[in-house]
XYZ file of C-alpha atoms in Angstrom:
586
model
C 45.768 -54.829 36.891
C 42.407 -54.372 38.344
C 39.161 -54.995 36.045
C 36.579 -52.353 35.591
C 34.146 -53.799 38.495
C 37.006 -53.514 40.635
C 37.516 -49.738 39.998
C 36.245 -47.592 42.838
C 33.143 -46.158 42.143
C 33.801 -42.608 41.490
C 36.486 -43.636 38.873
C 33.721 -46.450 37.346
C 30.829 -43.523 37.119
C 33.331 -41.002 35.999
C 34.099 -42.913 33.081
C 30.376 -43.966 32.792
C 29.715 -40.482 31.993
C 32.778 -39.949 29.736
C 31.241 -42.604 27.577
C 28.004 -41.700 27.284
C 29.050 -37.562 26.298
C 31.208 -39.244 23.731
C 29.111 -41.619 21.951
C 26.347 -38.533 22.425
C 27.961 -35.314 21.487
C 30.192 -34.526 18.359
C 32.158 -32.053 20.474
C 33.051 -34.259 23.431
C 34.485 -36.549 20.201
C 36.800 -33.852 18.900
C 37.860 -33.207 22.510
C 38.664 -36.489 22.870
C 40.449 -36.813 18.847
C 42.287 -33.985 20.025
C 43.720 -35.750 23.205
C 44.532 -38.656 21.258
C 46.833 -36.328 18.383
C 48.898 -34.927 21.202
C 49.519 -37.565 22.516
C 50.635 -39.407 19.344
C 52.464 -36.644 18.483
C 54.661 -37.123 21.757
C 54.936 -40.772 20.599
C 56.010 -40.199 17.476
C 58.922 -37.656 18.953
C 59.714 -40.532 21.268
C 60.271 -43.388 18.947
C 62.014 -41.146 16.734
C 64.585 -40.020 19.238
C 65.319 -43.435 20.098
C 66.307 -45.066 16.844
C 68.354 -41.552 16.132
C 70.069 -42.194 20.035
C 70.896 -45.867 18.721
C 72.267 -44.318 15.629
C 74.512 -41.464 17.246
C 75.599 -44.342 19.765
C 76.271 -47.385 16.830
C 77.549 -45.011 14.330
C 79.138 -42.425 16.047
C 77.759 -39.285 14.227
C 78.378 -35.981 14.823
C 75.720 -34.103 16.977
C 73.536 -32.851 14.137
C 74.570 -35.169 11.649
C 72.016 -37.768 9.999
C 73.104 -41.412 8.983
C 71.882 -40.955 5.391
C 73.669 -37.863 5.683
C 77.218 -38.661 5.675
C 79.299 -38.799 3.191
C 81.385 -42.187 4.045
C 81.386 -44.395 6.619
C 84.556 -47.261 7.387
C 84.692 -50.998 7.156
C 84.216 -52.162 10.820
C 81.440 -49.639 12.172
C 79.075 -51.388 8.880
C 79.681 -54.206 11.062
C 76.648 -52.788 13.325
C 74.282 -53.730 10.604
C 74.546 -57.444 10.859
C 74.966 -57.087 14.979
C 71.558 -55.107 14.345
C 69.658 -57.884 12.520
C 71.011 -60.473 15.840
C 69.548 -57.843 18.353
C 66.071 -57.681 16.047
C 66.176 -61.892 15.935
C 66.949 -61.626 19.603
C 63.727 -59.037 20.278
C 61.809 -60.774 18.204
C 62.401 -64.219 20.022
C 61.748 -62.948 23.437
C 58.700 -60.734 22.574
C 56.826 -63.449 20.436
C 56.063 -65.538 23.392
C 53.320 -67.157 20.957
C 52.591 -67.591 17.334
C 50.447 -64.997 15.828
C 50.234 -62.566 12.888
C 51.072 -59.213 13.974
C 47.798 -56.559 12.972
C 48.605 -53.103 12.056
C 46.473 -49.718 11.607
C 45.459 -50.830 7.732
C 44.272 -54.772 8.637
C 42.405 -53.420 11.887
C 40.598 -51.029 10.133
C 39.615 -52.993 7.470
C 38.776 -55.850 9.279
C 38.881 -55.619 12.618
C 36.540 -52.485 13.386
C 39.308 -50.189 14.462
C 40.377 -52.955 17.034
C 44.025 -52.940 17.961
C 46.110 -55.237 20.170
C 48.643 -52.763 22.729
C 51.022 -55.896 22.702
C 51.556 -56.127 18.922
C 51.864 -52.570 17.968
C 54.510 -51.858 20.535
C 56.581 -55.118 19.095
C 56.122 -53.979 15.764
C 57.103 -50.515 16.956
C 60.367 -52.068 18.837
C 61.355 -54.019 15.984
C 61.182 -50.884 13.663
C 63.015 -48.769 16.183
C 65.898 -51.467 16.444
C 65.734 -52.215 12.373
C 66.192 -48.772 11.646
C 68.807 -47.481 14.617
C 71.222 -50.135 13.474
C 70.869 -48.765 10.104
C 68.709 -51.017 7.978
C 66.748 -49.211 4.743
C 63.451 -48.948 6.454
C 61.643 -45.672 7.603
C 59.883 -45.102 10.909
C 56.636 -44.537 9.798
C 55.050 -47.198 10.353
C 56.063 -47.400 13.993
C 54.808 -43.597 14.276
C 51.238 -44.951 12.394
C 51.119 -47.971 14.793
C 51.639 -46.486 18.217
C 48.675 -43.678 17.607
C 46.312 -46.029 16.139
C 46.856 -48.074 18.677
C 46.702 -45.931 21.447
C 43.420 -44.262 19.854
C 42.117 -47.725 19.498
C 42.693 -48.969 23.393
C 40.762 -45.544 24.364
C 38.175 -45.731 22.239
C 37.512 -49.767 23.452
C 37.682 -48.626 26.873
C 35.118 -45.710 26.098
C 32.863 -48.829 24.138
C 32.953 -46.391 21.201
C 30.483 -47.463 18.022
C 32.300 -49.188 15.125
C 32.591 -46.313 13.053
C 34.100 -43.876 15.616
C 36.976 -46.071 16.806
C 38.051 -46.835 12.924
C 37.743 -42.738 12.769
C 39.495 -42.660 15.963
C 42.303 -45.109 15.312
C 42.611 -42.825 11.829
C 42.762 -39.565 13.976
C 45.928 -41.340 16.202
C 47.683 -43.072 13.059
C 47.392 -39.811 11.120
C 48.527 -37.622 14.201
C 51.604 -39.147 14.252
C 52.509 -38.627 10.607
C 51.662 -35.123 11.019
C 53.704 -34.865 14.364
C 56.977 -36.263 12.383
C 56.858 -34.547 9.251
C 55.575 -30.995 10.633
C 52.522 -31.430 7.990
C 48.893 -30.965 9.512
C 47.243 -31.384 5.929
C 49.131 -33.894 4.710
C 48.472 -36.155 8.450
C 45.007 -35.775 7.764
C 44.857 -37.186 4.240
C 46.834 -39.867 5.815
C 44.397 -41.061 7.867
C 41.944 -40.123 5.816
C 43.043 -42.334 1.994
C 45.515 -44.592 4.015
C 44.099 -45.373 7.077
C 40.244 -45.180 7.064
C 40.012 -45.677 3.346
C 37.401 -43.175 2.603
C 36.851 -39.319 2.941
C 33.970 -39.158 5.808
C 31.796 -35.901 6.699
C 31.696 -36.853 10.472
C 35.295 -37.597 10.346
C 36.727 -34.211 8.690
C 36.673 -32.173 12.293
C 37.998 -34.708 14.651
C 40.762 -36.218 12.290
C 41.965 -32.717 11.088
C 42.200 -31.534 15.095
C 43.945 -34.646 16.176
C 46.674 -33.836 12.795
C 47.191 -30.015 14.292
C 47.528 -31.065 17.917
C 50.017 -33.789 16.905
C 51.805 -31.055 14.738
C 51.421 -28.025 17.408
C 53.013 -30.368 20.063
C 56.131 -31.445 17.680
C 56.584 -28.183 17.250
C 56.170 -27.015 20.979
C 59.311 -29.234 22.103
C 61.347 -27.586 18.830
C 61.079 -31.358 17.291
C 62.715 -30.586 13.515
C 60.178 -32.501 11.423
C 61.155 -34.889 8.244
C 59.966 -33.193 5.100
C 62.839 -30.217 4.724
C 62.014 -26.072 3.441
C 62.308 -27.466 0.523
C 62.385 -24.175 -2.478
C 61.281 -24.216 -5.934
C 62.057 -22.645 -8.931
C 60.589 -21.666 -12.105
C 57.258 -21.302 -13.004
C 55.337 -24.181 -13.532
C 53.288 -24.032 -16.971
C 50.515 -25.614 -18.634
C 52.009 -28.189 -20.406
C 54.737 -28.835 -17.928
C 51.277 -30.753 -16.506
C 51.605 -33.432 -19.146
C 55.849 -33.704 -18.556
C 55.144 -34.628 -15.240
C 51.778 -36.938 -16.141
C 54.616 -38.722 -18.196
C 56.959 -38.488 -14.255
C 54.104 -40.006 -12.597
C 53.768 -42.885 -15.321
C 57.585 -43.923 -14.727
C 57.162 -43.837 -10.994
C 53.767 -45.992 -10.922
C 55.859 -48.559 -12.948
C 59.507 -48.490 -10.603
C 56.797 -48.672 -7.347
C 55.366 -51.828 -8.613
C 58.391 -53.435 -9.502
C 60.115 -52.687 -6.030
C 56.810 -53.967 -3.970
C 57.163 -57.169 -5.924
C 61.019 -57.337 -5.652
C 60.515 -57.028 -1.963
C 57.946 -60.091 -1.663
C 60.177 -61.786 -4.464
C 63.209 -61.581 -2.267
C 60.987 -62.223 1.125
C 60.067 -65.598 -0.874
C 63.610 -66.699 -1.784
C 64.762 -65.814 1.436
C 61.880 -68.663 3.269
C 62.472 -70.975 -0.085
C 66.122 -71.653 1.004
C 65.747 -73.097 3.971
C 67.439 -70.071 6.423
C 65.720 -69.607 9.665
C 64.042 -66.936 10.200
C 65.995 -65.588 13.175
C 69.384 -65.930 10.554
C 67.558 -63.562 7.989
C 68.182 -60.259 9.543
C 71.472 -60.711 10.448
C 72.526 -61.928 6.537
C 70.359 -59.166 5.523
C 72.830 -56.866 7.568
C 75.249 -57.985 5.958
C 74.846 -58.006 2.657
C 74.093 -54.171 3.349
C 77.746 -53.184 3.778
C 78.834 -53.552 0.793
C 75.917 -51.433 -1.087
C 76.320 -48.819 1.940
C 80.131 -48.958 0.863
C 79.145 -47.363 -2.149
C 77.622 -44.823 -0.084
C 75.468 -44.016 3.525
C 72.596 -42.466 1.595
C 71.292 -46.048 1.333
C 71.128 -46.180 5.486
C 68.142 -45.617 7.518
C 65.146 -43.490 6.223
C 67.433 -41.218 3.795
C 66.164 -37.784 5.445
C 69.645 -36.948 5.343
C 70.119 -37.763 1.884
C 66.870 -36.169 0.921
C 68.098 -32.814 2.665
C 71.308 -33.567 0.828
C 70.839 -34.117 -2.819
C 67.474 -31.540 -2.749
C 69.419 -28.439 -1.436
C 72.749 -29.076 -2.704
C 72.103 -31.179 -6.198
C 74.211 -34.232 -7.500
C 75.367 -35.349 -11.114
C 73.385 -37.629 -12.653
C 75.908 -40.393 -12.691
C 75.914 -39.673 -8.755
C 72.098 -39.895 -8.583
C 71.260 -42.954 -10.669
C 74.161 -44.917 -8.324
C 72.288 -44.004 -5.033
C 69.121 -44.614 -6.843
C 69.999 -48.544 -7.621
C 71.933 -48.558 -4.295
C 68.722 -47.586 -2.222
C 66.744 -49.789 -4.373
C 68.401 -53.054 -3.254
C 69.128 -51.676 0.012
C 65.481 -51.326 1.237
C 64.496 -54.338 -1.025
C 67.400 -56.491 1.127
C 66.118 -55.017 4.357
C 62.796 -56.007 4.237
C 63.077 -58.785 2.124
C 65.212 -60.530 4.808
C 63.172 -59.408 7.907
C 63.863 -55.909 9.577
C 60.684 -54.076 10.396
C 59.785 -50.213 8.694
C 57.939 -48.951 6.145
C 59.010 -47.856 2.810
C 56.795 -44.456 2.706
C 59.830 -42.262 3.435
C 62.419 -44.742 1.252
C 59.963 -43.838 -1.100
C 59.750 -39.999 -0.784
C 64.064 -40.582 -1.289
C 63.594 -42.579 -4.208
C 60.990 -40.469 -6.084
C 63.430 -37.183 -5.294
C 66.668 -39.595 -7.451
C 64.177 -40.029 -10.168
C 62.730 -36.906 -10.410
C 65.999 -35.870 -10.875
C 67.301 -38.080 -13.679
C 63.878 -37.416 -15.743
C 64.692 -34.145 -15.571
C 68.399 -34.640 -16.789
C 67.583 -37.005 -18.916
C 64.892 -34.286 -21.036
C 67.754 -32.127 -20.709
C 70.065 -33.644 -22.483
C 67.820 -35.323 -24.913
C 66.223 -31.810 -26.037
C 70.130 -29.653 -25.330
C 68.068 -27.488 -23.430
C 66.326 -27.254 -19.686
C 62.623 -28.356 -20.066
C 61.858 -29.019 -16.492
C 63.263 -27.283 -13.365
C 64.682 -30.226 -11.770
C 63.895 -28.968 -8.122
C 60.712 -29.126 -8.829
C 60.618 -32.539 -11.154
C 62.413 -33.876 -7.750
C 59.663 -33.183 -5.864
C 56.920 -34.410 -8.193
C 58.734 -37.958 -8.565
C 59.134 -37.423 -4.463
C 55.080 -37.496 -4.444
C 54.304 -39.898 -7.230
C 56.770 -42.479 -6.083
C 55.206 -42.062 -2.524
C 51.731 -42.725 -4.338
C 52.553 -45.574 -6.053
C 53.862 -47.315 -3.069
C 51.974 -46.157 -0.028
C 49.202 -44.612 -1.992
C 47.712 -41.608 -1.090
C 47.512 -38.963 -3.866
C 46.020 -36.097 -1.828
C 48.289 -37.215 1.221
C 51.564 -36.361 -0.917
C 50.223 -33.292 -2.294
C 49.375 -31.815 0.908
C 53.241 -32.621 1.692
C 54.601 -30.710 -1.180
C 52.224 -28.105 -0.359
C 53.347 -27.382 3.098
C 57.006 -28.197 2.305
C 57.085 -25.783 -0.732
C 54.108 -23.144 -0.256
C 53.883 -23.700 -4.301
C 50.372 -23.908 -5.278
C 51.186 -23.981 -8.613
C 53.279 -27.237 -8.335
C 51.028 -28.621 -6.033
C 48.720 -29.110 -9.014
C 51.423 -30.848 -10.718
C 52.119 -32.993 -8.322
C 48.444 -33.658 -8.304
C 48.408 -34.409 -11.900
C 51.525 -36.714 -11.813
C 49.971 -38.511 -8.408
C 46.769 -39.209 -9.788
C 48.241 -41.020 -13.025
C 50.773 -42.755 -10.853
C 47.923 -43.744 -8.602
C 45.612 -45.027 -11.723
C 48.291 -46.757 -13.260
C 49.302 -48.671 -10.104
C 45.726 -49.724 -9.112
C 44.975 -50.803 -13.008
C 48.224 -53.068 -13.477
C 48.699 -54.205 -9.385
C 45.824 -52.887 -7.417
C 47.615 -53.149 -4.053
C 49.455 -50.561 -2.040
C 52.640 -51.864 -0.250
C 50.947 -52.669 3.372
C 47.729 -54.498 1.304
C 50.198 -55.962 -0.755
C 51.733 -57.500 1.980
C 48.540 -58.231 3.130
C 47.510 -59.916 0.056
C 50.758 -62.374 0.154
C 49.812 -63.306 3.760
C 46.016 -64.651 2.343
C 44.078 -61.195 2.800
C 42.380 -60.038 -0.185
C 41.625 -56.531 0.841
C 42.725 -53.054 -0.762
C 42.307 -50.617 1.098
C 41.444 -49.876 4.741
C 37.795 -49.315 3.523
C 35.650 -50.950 6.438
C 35.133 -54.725 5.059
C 35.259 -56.568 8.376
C 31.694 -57.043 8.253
C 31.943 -59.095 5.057
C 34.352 -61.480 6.725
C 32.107 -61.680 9.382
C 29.261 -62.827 7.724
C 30.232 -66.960 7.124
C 28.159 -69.189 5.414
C 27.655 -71.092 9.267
C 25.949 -67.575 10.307
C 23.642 -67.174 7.503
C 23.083 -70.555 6.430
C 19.465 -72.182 7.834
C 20.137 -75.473 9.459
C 18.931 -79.023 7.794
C 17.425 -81.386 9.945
C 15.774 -83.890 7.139
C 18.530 -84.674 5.456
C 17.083 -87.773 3.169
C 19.151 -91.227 2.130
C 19.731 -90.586 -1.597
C 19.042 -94.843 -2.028
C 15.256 -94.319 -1.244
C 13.145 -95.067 -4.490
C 11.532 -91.689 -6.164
C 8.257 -93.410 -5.541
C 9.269 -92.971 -1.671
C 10.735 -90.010 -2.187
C 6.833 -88.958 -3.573
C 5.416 -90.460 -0.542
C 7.276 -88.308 1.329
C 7.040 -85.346 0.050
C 4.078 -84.504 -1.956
C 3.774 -81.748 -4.054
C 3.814 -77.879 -2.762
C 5.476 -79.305 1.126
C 9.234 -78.282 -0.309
C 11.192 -77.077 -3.547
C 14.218 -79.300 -2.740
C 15.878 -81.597 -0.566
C 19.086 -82.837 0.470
C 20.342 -85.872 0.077
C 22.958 -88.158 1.807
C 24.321 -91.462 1.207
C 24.709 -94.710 3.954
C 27.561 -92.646 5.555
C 25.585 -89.832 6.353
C 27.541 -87.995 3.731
C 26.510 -85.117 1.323
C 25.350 -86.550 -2.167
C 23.290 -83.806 -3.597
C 20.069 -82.220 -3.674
C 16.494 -83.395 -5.208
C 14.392 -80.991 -6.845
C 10.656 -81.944 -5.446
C 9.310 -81.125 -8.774
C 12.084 -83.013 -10.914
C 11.129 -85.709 -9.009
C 7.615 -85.707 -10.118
C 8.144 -85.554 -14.388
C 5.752 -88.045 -15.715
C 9.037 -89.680 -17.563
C 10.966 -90.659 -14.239
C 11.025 -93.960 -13.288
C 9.601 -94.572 -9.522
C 11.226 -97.401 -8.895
C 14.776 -95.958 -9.142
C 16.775 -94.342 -6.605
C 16.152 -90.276 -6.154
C 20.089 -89.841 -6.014
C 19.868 -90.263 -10.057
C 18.409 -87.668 -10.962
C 20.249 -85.411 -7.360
C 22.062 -82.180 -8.480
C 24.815 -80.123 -7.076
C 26.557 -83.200 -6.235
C 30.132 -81.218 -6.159
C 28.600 -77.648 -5.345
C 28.821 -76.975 -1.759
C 30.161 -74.702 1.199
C 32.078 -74.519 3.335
C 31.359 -72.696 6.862
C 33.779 -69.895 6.910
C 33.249 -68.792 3.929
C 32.622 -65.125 3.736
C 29.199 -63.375 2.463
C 31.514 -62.456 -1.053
C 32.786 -66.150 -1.440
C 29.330 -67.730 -0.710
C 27.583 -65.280 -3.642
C 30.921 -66.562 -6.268
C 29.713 -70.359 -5.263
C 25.848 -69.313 -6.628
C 27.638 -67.425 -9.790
C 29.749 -70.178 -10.562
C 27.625 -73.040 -10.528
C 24.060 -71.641 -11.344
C 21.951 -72.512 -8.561
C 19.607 -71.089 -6.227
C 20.410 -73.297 -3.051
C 23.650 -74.765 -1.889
C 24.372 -76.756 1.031
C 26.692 -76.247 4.004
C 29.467 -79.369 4.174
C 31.377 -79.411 7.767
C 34.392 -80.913 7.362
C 33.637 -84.505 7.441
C 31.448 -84.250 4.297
C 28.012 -83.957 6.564
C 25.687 -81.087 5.889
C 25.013 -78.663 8.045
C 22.277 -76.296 6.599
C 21.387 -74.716 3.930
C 21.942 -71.518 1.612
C 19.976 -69.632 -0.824
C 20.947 -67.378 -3.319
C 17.737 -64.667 -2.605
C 18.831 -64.416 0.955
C 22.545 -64.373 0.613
C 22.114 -61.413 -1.843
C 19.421 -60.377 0.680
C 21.278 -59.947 3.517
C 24.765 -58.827 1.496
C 22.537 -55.540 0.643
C 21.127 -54.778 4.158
C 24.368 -55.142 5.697
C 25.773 -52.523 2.598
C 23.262 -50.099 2.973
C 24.050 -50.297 7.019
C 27.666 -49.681 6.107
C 26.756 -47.326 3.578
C 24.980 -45.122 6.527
C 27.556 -45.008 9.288
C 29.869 -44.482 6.593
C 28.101 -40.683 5.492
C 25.566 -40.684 8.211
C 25.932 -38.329 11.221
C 27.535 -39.765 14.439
């Protein structure tokens, strides 16, 4: 592949010029958004006809069947579940040629810059296509999210875009391909706007919300049936039908926390007893045959069981089976290593409990309180919220599924609780909370790179008279008379940290000269470290009361110095910076 100096020149000044109309004109930037939405939308209609092709080929489904969609499947073709998870341990071998943590849309946005690797996203993308063709309970979403933010993210790098406009960028791409697969323009635009960028941006509204409708308008051009069904209501939503389904949204916040932490608590058993990690997929597969015994609606996404149980209803005994079924199903699939997302098993999920709440008023009161159409698609949304966050996102989708403004506020209602709720008692959506297990403390894709960035070696001012703490205090005074310093550190015959002197402790008229200035040293056990971040550095000064701490490498010698004023200093310039390419104009 040839570099960029090796380009011929009319190619090299050509793209010159593209990258200087970009960075300078608003327009050229919604061109450009707009390029990148089609084109995610014809990724997204790609990946998604390949893991249905695997699962018309593995299963042997009718034309226009769906896997989730069936009503029964036999013994021996469940076998293609386990022979799934050794292709995925097989993929996975081959493409991980080195050990590294695989980034996707959320992490590089949050702390990154917008700054995706090609390589990863398309082996996350190939190990979600192959987890979910061979039938394991994990959605496609996050392959669809990957690819455009990835591909956004390679242009913009080429195009040397500012920090700001490749995370809006990489949003724009991520968010394109939602809309692209579930036919919903709105609701791909709140994507990328609450999941994806973390923040609702003025400079961002225009391109992100073209990218969404040229992802959408090109699904549609090549007659690509999108996810979310025609789904029709009923009955009129009331007033207080608003706090029913506040009480809906309550229930879901508290099933989506329990399966996020189900999922890590079966991820953790799975590494605790000993089983490689190539072996976990394949047990994973199959220890889904016997729960997809009970019925295919655990399989896959569950758009087919979605379509199912929404236009043709189930009894409630029916309902709450799938409903555990799908439950362990996706927490088995991810919990013993296939790659998807749980944003559409969630959608599923939140459409069974809809369902039984409304039932379950029914036959507590003898009478119909809630339609439970539309109850199924308020759980559908708060369920989604809980565990992918989001609350705008999901009501957008209900709106352009149903057309129902009037539910649309209830599933605003029932979204918003569910969202509260969740980021009261957890504070983590399921990709930060996977995040979070892995060491990250972020939550959300709000920009926060910069923080990490900013390490107590980068700020820190470097100490060059380090002083042996054994030196008498009357030395010490010799040394360093009055007004020349406010402290100094101290080290002992190995050159070792051992605390700092305070120049004016030092001179009380009760200290005795003659003894050694590490007596009366403090901060003996406060230091740094280097990489610590800007947010750790200002805990240290919290915690232990100081003004000045020093900088420890890791064989106990110092390496500079840190005060508290500048820290604090420099943690509110580099805010207010943020702060303005965050609302500022491009």
């Amino acid at each position: 592949m040839m570099s960029a100096n090796e380009l011929p020149p009319l190619i090299t000044r050509s793209i010159g010029w593209l990258r200087r109309r970009v960075r300078a004109s608003e327009a050229v930037f919604i061109l450009l958004a707009i390029g990148i939405g089609g084109a995610a939308g014809l990724l997204s209609i790609g990946q998604g006809a390949l893991a249905r092709t695997l699962q018309h080929w593995f299963f042997a489904l009718p034309p226009a069947a769906r896997l989730s969609g069936l009503a029964a499947l036999s013994g021996p073709v469940l076998l293609v579940m386990p022979i799934g998870g050794i292709v995925l341990a097989a993929f996975s071998h081959v493409v991980r040629v080195r050990k590294r943590r695989l980034v996707d849309a959320v992490e590089a946005n949050a702390l990154h810059g917008g700054r995706m690797s090609i390589s990863d996203s398309l082996v996350i993308s190939g190990q979600t296509i192959i987890s979910n063709g061979f039938g394991a309970s994990v959605g496609l979403e996050a392959a669809y999210a990957q690819l455009g933010g990835a591909m956004a993210s390679l242009t913009g790098a080429a195009l040397n875009l500012r920090r700001s406009d490749l995370r809006t960028l990489v949003g724009a791409g991520a968010g394109a391909a939602i809309a692209a697969a579930f036919g919903a323009p709105l609701a791909g635009a709140f994507y990328a706007f609450e999941i994806v960028i973390g923040a609702y941006t003025p400079s961002a509204i225009a391109p992100v919300a073209a990218a969404a409708l040229a992802g959408t308008l090109v699904a549609q051009t090549l007659g690509v049936q999108p996810y979310v069904i025609d789904a029709a209501t009923s009955g009129i939503t009331e007033t207080h039908h608003y706090l029913i389904y506040a009480g809906l949204g309550a229930i879901c916040a508290l099933i989506g926390i329990a399966l996020m932490r189900a999922v890590a608590l079966v991820e953790r058993g799975t590494r605790r007893t000993g089983l490689p990690e190539w072996a976990r997929p394949i047990v994973g597969g199959a220890l889904l045959i016997p729960i997809a015994m009970v019925s295919p609606q655990v399989l896959s996404a569950g758009h087919g069981a979605l379509h199912a149980d929404l236009a043709v209803g189930a009894t409630l005994g029916f309902i709450a089976t799938i409903f555990l079924a799908k439950c362990a199903a996706s927490i088995l699939s991810l919990g013993f290593g296939f790659r998807g997302g749980l944003f559409f098993a969630s959608l599923f999920l939140g459409t069974l409990i809809g369902h039984l709440f409304a039932g379950s008023l029914a036959w507590a009161v003898g009478t119909a309180v809630i339609d439970p159409r539309n109850a199924a698609l308020v759980g559908m949304a708060a369920l989604a919220v809980a565990v992918v966050g989001g609350p705008m996102t999901m009501a957008m989708l209900v709106l352009e599924a149903t057309h129902d403004v009037s539910l649309t506020g209830a599933v605003v209602a029932a979204s918003l609780v569910s969202s509260t709720i969740v980021r009261e008692l957890f504070g983590y959506s399921f990709s930060t909370w996977r995040l979070h297990l892995r060491g990250e403390t972020i939550k959300s894709a709000r920009d926060v790179g910069w923080i990490k960035t900013l390490t107590a070696m980068r700020m820190m001012r470097r100490e060059t008279r380090a002083t042996p703490a054994d030196i008498s205090i009357a030395e010490f005074r010799r040394r360093f008379p009055l007004g020349s310093t406010s402290r100094v550190v101290l080290v002992d015959g190995d050159g070792h940290y051992a605390g700092i002197a305070l120049t004016a402790t030092a001179y009380g008229h009760e200290i005795d000269e003659a003894a050694a200035i590490g007596t009366i040293a403090v901060n003996r056990d406060a230091m740094l470290t280097p990489l610590m971040d800007i947010q750790a550095v200002m805990q240290a000064f919290d915690s232990t009361g100081t003004d000045e701490l020093a900088v420890l490498g890791a064989d106990g010698r110092v390496l500079g110095l840190l005060s508290e004023t500048f820290v604090r200093r420099r943690y509110a310039d580099e805010l207010e910076k943020a702060q303005r390419e965050l609302f500022g104009e491009r």
